[in-house]
mmCIF file of C-alpha atoms in Angstrom:
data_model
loop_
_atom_site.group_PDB
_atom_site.id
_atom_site.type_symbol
_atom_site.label_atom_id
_atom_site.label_comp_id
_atom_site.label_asym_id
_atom_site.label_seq_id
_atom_site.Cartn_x
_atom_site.Cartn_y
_atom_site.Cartn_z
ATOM 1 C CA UNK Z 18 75.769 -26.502 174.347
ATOM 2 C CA UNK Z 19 75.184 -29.745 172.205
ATOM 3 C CA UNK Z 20 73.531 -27.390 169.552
ATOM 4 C CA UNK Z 21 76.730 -24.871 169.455
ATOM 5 C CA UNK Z 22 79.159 -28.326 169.409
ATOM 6 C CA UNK Z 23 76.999 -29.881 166.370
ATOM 7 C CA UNK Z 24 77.227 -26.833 164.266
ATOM 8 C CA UNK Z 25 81.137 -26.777 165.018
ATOM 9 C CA UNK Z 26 81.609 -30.138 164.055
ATOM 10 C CA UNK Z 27 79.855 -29.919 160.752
ATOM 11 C CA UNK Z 28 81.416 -27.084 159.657
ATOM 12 C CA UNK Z 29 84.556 -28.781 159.897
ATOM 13 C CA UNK Z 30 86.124 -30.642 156.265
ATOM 14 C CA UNK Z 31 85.633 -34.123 156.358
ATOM 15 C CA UNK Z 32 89.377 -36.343 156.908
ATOM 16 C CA UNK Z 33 90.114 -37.184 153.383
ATOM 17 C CA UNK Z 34 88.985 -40.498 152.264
ATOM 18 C CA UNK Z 35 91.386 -43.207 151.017
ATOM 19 C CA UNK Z 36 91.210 -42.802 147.353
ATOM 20 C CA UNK Z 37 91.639 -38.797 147.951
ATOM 21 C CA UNK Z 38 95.058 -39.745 149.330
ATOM 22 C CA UNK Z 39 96.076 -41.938 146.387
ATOM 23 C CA UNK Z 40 95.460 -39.374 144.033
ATOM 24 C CA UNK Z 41 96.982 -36.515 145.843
ATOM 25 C CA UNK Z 42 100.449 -38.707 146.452
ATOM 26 C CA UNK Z 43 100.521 -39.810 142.222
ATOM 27 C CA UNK Z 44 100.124 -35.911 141.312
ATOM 28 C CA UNK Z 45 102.941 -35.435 143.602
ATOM 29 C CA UNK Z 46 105.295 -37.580 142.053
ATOM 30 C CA UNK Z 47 104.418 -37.025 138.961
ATOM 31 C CA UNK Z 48 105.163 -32.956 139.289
ATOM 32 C CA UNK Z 49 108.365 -33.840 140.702
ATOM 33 C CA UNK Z 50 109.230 -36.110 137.791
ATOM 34 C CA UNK Z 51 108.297 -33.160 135.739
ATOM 35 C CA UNK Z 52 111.273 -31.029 137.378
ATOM 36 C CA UNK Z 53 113.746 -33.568 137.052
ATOM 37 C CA UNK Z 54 112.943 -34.097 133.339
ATOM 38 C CA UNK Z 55 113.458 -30.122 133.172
ATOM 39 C CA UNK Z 56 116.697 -29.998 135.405
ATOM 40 C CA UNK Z 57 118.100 -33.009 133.588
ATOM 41 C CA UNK Z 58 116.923 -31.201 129.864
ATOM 42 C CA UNK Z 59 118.513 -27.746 130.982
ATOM 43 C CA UNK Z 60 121.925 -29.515 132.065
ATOM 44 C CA UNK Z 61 121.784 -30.908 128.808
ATOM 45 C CA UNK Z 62 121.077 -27.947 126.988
ATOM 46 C CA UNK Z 63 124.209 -26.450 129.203
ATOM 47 C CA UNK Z 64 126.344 -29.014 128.186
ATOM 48 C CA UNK Z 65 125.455 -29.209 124.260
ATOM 49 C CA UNK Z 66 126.372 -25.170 124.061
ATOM 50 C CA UNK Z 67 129.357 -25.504 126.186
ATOM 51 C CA UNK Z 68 130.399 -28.573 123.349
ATOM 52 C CA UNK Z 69 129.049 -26.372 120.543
ATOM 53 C CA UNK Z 70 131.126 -23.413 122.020
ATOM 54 C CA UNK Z 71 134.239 -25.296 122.239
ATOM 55 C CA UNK Z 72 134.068 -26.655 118.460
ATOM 56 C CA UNK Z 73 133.343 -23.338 116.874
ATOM 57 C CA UNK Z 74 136.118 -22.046 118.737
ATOM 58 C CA UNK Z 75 138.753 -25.093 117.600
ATOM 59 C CA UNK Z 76 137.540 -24.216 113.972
ATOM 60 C CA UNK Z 77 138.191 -20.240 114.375
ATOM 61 C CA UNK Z 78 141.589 -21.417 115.511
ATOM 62 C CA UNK Z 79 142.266 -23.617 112.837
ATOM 63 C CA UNK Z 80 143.658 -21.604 109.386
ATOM 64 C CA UNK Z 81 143.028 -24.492 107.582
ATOM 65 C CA UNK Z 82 139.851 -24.860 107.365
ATOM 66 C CA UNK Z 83 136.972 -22.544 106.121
ATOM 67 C CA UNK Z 84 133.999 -24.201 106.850
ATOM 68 C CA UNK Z 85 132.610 -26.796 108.902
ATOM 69 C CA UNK Z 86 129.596 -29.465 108.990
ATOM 70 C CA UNK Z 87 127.865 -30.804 111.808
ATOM 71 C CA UNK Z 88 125.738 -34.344 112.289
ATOM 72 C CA UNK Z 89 122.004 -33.578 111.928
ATOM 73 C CA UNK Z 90 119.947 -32.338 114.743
ATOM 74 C CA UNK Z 91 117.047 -31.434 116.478
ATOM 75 C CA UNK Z 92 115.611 -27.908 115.907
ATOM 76 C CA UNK Z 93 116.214 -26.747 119.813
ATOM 77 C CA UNK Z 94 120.123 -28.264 118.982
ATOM 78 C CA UNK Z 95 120.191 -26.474 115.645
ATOM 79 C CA UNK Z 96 118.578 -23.085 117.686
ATOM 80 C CA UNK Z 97 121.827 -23.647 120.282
ATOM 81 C CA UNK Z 98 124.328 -23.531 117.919
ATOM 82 C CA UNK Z 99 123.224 -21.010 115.461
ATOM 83 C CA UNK Z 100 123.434 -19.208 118.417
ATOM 84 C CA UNK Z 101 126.643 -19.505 119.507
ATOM 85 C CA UNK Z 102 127.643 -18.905 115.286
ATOM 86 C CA UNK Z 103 126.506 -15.858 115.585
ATOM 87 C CA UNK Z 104 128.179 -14.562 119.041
ATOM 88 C CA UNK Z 105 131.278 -15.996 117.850
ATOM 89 C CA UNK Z 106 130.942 -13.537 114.850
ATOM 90 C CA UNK Z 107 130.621 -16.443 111.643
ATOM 91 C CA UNK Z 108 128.175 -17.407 109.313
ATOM 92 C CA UNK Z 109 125.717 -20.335 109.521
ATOM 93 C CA UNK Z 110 123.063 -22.346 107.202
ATOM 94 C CA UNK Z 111 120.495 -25.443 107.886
ATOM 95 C CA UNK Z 112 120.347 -27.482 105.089
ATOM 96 C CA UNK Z 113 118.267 -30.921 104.515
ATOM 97 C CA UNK Z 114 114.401 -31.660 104.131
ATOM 98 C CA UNK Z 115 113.564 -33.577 106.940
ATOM 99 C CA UNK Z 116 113.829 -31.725 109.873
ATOM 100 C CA UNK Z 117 115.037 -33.867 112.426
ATOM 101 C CA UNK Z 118 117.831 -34.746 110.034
ATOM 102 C CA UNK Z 119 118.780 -30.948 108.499
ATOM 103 C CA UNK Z 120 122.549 -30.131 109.244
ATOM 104 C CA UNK Z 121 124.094 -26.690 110.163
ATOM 105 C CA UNK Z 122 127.665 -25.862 108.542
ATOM 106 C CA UNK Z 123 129.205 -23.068 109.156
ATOM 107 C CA UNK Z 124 131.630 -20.410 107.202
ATOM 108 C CA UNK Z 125 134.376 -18.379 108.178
ATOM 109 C CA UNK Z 126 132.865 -14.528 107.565
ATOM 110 C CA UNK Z 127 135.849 -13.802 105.078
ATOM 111 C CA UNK Z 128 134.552 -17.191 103.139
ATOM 112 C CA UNK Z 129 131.279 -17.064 103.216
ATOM 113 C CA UNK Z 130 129.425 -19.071 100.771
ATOM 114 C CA UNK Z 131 128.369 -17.600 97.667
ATOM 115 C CA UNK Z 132 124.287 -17.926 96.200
ATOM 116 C CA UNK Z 133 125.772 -21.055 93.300
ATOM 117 C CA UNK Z 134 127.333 -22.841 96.829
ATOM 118 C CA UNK Z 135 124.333 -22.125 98.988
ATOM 119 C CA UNK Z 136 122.462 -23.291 96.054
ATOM 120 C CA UNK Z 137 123.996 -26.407 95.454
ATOM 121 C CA UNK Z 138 124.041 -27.678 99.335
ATOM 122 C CA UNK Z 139 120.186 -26.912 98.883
ATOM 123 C CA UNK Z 140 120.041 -29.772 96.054
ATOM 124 C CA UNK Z 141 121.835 -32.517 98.364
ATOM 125 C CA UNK Z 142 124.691 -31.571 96.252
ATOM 126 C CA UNK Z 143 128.918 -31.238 96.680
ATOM 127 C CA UNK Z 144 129.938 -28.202 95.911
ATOM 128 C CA UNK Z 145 132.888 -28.668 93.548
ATOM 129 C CA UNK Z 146 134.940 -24.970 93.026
ATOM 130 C CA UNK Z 147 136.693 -25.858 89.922
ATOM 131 C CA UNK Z 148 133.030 -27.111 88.024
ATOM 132 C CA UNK Z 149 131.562 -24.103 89.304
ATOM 133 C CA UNK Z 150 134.835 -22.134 87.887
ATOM 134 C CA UNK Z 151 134.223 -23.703 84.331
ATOM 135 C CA UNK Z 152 130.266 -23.525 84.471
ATOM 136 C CA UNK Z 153 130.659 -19.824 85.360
ATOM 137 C CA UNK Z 154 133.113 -19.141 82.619
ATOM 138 C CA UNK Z 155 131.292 -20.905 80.040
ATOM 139 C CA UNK Z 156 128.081 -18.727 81.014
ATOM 140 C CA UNK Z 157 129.950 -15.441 81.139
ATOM 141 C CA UNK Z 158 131.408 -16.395 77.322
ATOM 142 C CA UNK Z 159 128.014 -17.211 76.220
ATOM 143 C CA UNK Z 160 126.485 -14.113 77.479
ATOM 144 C CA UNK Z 161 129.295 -12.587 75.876
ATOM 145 C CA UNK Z 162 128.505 -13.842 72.517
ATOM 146 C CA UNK Z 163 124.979 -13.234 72.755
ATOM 147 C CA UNK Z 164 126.305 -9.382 73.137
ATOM 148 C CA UNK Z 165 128.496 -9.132 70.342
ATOM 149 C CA UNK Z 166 125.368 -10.840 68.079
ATOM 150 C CA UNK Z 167 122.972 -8.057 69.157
ATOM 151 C CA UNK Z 168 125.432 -5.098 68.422
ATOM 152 C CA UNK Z 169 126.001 -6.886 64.912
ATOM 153 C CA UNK Z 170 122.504 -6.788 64.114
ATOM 154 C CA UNK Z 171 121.032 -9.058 61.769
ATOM 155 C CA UNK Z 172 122.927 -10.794 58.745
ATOM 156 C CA UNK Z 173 121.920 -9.871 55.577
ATOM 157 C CA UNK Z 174 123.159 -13.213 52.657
ATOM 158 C CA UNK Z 175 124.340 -12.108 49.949
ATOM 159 C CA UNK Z 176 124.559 -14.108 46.868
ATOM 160 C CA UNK Z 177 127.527 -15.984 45.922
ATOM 161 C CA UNK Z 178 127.961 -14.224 42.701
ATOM 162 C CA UNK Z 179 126.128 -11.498 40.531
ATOM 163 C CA UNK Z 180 125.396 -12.786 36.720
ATOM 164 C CA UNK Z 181 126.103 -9.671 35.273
ATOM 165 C CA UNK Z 182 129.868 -10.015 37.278
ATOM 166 C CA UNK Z 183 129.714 -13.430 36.124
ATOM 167 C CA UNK Z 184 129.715 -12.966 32.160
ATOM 168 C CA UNK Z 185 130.731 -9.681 32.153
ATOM 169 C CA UNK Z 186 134.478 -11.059 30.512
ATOM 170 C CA UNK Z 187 132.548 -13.170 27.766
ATOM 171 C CA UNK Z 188 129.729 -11.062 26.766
ATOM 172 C CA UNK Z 189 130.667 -7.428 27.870
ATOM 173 C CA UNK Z 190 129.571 -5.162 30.749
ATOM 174 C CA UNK Z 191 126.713 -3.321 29.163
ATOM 175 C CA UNK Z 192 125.495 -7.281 27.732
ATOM 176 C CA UNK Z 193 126.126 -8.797 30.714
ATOM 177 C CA UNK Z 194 123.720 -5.996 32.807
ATOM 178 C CA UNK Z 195 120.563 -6.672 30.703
ATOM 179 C CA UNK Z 196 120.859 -10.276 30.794
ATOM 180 C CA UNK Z 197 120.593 -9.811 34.667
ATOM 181 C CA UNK Z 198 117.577 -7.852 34.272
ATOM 182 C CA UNK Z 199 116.412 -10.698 32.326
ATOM 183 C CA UNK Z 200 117.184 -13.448 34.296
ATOM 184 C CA UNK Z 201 115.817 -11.433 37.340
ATOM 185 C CA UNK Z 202 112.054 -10.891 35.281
ATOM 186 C CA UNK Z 203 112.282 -14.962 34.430
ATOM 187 C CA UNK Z 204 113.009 -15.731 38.139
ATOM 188 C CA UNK Z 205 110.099 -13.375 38.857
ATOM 189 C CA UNK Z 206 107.843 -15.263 36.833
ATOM 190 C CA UNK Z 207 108.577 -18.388 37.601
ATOM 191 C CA UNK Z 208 111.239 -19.108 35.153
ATOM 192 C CA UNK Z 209 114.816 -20.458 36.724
ATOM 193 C CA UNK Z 210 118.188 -20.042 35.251
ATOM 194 C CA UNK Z 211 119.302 -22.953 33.217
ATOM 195 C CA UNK Z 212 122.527 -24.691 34.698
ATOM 196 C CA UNK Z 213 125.922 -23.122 34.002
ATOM 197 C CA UNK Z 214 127.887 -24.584 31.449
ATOM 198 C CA UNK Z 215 124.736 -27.127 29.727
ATOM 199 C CA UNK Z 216 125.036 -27.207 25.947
ATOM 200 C CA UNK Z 217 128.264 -25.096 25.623
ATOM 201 C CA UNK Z 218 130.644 -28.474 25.559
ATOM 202 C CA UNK Z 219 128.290 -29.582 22.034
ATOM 203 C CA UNK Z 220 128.761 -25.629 20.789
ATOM 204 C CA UNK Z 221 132.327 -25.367 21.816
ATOM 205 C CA UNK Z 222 133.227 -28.370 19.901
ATOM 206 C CA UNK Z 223 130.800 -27.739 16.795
ATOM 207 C CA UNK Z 224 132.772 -24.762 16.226
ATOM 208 C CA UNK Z 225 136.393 -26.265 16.842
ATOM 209 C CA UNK Z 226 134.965 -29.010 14.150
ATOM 210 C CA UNK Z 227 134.291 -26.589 11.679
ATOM 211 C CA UNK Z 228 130.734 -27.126 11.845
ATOM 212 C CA UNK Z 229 132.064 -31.351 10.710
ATOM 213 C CA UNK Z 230 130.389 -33.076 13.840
ATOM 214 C CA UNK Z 231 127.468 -34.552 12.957
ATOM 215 C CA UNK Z 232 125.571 -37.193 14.994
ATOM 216 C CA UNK Z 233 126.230 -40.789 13.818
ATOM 217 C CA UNK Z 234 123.924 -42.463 11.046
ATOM 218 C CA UNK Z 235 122.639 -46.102 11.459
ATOM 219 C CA UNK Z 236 120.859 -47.682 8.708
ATOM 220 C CA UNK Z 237 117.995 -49.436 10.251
ATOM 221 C CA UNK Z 238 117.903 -53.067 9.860
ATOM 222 C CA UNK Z 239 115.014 -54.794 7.621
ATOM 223 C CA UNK Z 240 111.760 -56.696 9.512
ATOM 224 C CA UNK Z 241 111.427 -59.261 6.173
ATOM 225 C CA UNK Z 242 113.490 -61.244 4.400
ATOM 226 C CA UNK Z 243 114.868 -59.283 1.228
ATOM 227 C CA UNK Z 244 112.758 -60.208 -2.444
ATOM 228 C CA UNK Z 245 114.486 -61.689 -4.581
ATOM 229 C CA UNK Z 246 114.679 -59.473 -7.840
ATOM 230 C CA UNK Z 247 113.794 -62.475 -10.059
ATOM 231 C CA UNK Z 248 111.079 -63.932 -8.273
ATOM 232 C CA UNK Z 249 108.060 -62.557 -6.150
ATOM 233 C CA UNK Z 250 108.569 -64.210 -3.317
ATOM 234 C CA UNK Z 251 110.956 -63.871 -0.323
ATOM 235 C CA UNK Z 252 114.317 -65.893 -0.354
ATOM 236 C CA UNK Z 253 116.486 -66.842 1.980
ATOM 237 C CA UNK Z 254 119.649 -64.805 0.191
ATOM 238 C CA UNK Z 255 120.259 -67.393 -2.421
ATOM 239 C CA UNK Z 256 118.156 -67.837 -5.794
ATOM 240 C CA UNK Z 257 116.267 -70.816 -3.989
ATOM 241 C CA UNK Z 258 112.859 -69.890 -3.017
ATOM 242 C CA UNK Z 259 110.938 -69.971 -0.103
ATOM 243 C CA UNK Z 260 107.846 -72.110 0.527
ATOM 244 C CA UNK Z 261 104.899 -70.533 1.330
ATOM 245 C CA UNK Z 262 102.793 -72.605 3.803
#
């Protein structure tokens, strides 16, 4: 009998011991903790889309306005509302770097942003409709330009004048035409055409002269003294003579 109620007793688990108990109680709190935390993030999560809901569906209301930016937040916020965007039927972007600070606006489906908008919020930038007007214009006339250019083809210079047009009143036609050829065999050897109009003022007016004009004369003045004709020595323009040293 003492055997049978030794081998019942030790088979039995042991009462637990003190620090057992310590531990057991901390893990309980701490799970319940845990469930508030998750009640109290759920409400919250509740409450944010019922907010979220309620502003989307001011700004459907409201004809005046065509898009709409909200404050920065958190990627489960940002998840939310994109959410609610999308059941309402409308348009939505994140935009920013950081991503607890990236922004969601969003866009009326009949004015929904084009890629130059979408593009510009990307930057950091404003997006200004009338710059955008005048940048897109001023593309579209450049492109334009380019076009005409190409169908043109390339542009062949021509020169100013052709000699043989040129001299053809002074010299004739026929005269005219081989001193082209001419000219065109001295340019091809090196050989340039002398400037229009040098040495014709000196021929013109040798032939209104009568063949007169003559460049001027100067009798060249004398190094020495002049000799006197009486005496040979050098004087000083009278009969007097000089002194030699």
């Amino acid at each position: 009998m003492a055997d049978l109620l030794g081998s019942i007793l030790s088979s039995m688990e042991k009462p637990p011991s003190l620090g057992d108990q310590e531990t057991r109680r901390k893990a309980r709190e701490q799970a319940a903790r845990l469930k508030k935390l998750q009640e109290q993030e759920k409400q919250q999560k509740v409450e944010f889309r019922k907010r979220m809901e309620k502003e989307v569906s001011d700004f459907i209301q409201d004809s005046g306005q065509i898009k709409k930016k909200f404050q920065p937040m958190n990627k489960i916020e940002r998840s939310i509302l994109h959410d609610v965007v999308e059941v309402a039927g409308l348009t939505s972007f994140s935009f920013g770097e950081d991503d607890e600070c990236r922004y969601v606006m969003i866009f009326k489906k009949e004015f929904a942003p084009s890629d130059e908008e979408l593009d510009s919020y990307r930057r950091g930038e404003e997006w200004d409709p009338q710059k955008a007007e005048e940048k897109r214009k001023l593309k579209e006339l450049a492109q334009r330009q380019e076009e005409e250019a190409a169908q043109q083809g390339p542009v062949v210079v021509s020169p100013a004048s052709d000699y043989k047009d040129k001299y053809s009143h002074l010299i004739g036609k026929g005269a005219a035409k081989d001193a082209a050829h001419m000219l065109q065999a001295n340019k091809t050897y090196g050989c340039g055409e002398a400037p229009v109009g040098a040495g014709e003022g000196r021929g013109q007016e040798h032939s209104m002269g009568g063949g007169e004009a003559r460049p001027e004369h100067r009798t060249p003045r004398p190094s020495h003294p002049p000799l006197c004709p009486q005496c040979p020595w050098p004087t000083r323009g009278t009969h007097a003579p000089l002194k030699r040293p």
